[in-house]
C-alpha angles and dihedrals in degrees: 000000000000089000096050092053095049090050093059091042087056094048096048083053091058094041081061097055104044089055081057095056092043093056088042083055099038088053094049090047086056091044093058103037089053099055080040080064105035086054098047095058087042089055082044102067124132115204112210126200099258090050088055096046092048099047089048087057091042097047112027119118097214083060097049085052095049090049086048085058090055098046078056103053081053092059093042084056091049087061096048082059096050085050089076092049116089112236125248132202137163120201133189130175130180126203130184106205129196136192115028109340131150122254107238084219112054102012098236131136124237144161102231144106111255139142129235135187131201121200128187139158119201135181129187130189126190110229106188125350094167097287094299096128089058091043092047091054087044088061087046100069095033088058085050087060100043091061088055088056085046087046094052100044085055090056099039084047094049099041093048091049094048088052100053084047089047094050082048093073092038089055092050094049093050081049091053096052090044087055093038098048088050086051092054090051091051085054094063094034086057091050092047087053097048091056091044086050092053085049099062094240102107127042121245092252088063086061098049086044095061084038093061085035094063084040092059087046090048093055088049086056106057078037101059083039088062094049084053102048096050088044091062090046089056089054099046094053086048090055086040091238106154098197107081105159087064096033109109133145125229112275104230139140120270112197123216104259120224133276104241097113096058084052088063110101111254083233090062101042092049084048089054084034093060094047107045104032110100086204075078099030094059101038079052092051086050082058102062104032082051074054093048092046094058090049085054090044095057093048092083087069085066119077114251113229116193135172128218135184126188133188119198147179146156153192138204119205092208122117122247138226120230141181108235119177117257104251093192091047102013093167124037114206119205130166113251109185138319135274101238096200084052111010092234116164113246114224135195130197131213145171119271102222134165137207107245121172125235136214107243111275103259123278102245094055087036084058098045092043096049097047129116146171138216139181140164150130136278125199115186116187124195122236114155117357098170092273091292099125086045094051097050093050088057094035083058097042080060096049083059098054093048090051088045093055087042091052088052093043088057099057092046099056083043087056096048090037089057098040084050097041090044085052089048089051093045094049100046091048088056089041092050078048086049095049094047089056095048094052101052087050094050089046089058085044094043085053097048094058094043089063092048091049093049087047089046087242089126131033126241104260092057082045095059091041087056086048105048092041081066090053096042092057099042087049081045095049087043093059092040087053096057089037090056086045105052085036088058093042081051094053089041093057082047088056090055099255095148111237092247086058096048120114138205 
């Protein structure tokens, strides 16, 4: 009966046990299950247009340095402010001195070790220095605005060039289903054949024709993949995104826009274009900080006038020397001379009085008795500097007229980019009109020889021209579709549609 009862002990021991092993089991099966998931979505991911453009803006490195350029024209700013507010300063120094010195508080030369401090505070304030200070602080804030222009155009810059690489992939992919649906219709066709051939009805050379027909598409496949597959990486280096292998964007339609835009007259888009293009915007900011800079150069010819104020003390830690009256002998008596009528003794008195030395006054009173102020103003004129005044100022009347050619240079590249652009978009739009066109008619054509080659009317290898004419103009019509759409985006941004606002 003992042992009966120790064997089920045991076995409900191991029964325990192995429950334990199966939950084990059961945790680590929906662990792993979990992260499966968790990767899989990660792997999932689509990325759209907008996401790409906003993680470009969020992550490129051209755009963190522009908005560095800006953090610093606040602090430049910063500095033209300060430039109104007087300056204040303390200072304070201590010095132990040793041999013969003189005491910096009673003048006096000794031979002794002693220490001595000096305190002061000053403050100064420029008055006038020919309105540089209020010019200074002017360029300051145009400077400031100069950086958010540079800010924009790197955006606008980013944003368009992660697009076109964007519609790229798009383009190839669209490439790559063009390719693959013809070769799904040369599969059947080559079925079709090979049971034309058994029958009797087509000769051996049609079959090897459509064979060499689906090779050749098969070739264009991996092909059109490859171009894929670089244009994403492409992508993918432009966004900074380091993992390629799982990098893809969402598949969806985009739709031709319309044509409103191309029915605006050229006059009207360069006339948006110039004022909301930051190409003109900033060459027009150079301009007048390059002004700003010659009024503050011409300020040196003016005399500066500040004002200063100082307060000062000292103490000295040496011991001092002073005369105290004999209490013992306060007057000493000595004869002077002799009365000549009487021969009286003249006497003198004087006080009696001995050299005892001090401890040093405390610090504090010493402190309150040795202190002093100044103030005053200072006017400095400016008479001969070595030409330098005079050679800024020209040096700064140069730096104008360079910004003034450069200002004229930039609308007219802006003119000639938007009438180019405008023509771009204008002739894509008639060569996408043009595709579509060609590729209906290829498809009817495409149609009609089929039916001849099934009837036995045509032979294999006019059948495959036919063919591959109608892949070639819907590749072609594929390619003209994405070229009218970034050309348009293009003529848009001219236009002065910011990126962000900008639909597909």
């Amino acid at each position: 009966m003992k042992i009966i009862v120790k064997d089920l002990g045991k076995f409900s021991s191991q029964k325990d046990t192995i429950d334990f092993k199966l939950m084990r089991i059961r945790i680590l099966i929906l662990c792993i299950t979990f992260f499966g998931v968790l990767e899989t979505q990660a792997q999932e991911k689509k990325w759209t247009l907008r996401e790409c453009v906003e993680y470009a803006l969020e992550n490129n490195i051209a755009i963190k340095q522009s908005a560095l350029d800006v953090e610093a024209t606040d602090i430049d700013r910063i500095d033209a402010i300060g430039n109104f507010l007087p300056s204040l300063n303390a200072s304070a120094s201590n010095f132990w001195r040793s041999g013969l010195s003189t005491d910096p508080i009673t003048n006096e030369n000794k031979t002794q070790t002693f220490r001595s401090s000096n305190y002061g505070v000053s403050a100064g304030v420029t008055i006038f220095s020919g309105l540089r200070n209020i010019k200074r602080f002017q360029r300051a804030k145009l400077n400031k605005l100069l950086s958010q222009y540079n800010l924009g155009k790197s955006k606008d810059d980013i944003a368009l060039f992660v697009a076109n690489s964007y519609l790229q992939v798009l383009l190839n992919k669209e490439s790559l289903k063009v390719v693959e649906k013809q070769h799904e219709i040369t599969l059947e066709q080559l079925q079709r054949t090979k049971d034309l051939v058994e029958a009797g009805v087509l000769p051996q050379g049609d079959l090897l024709e459509i064979e060499a027909t689906s090779a050749d598409e098969l070739t264009r496949i991996v092909q059109a993949e490859n171009a894929v597959q670089i244009a994403l990486i492409g992508l993918a280096q432009r966004l900074l995104i380091k993992n390629y292998e799982d990098f893809d964007i969402a598949e969806q339609e985009y739709l031709v826009p319309g044509s409103e835009m191309l029915e605006k007259p050229i006059d009207q888009v360069i006339a948006q274009a110039r004022e909301s293009r930051y190409e003109v915007q900033i060459a027009e900011q150079n301009k007048l900080i390059a002004e700003k800079d010659l009024e503050i150069a011409r300020g040196a010819y003016y005399p500066t006038l500040s004002g200063s104020f100082r307060y000062d003390t000292r103490e000295s830690g040496a011991k001092s020397f002073a005369r105290v009256l004999d209490a013992n002998n306060p007057v000493s008596t000595q004869s002077i001379g002799v009365v000549e009528a009487t021969g009286q003794n003249v006497i003198s008195q004087t006080p009696n009085l001995l050299l005892v030395e001090q401890d040093a006054t405390p610090f504090i009173d010493q402190l309150y008795t040795n202190d002093g102020i100044s103030y005053g103003l200072s006017l400095q004129v400016p008479i001969f500097n070595g030409f330098s005044a005079r050679n800024a100022v020209k040096r700064n009347k140069v730096n104008v007229k360079r910004t003034e050619f450069q200002l004229e240079q930039a609308e007219l590249d802006l003119d000639s980019n938007v009438y180019q652009a405008y023509l771009d978009a204008k002739g894509a739009a008639e060569a996408y009109e043009a595709a579509q066109v060609s590729v209906k008619a290829q498809e009817r054509a495409y149609e009609y020889a089929k039916d001849r080659y099934d009837v036995g009317l045509t032979n294999a290898f006019d059948f495959s021209q036919s063919k591959f004419r109608l892949e070639n103009a819907q590749s072609q019509e594929v390619q003209n579709k994405f070229d009218f759409i970034f050309k348009l985006k293009v003529l848009e941004l001219y236009f002065g549609i910011k990126i962000a606002d900008i639909k597909l």
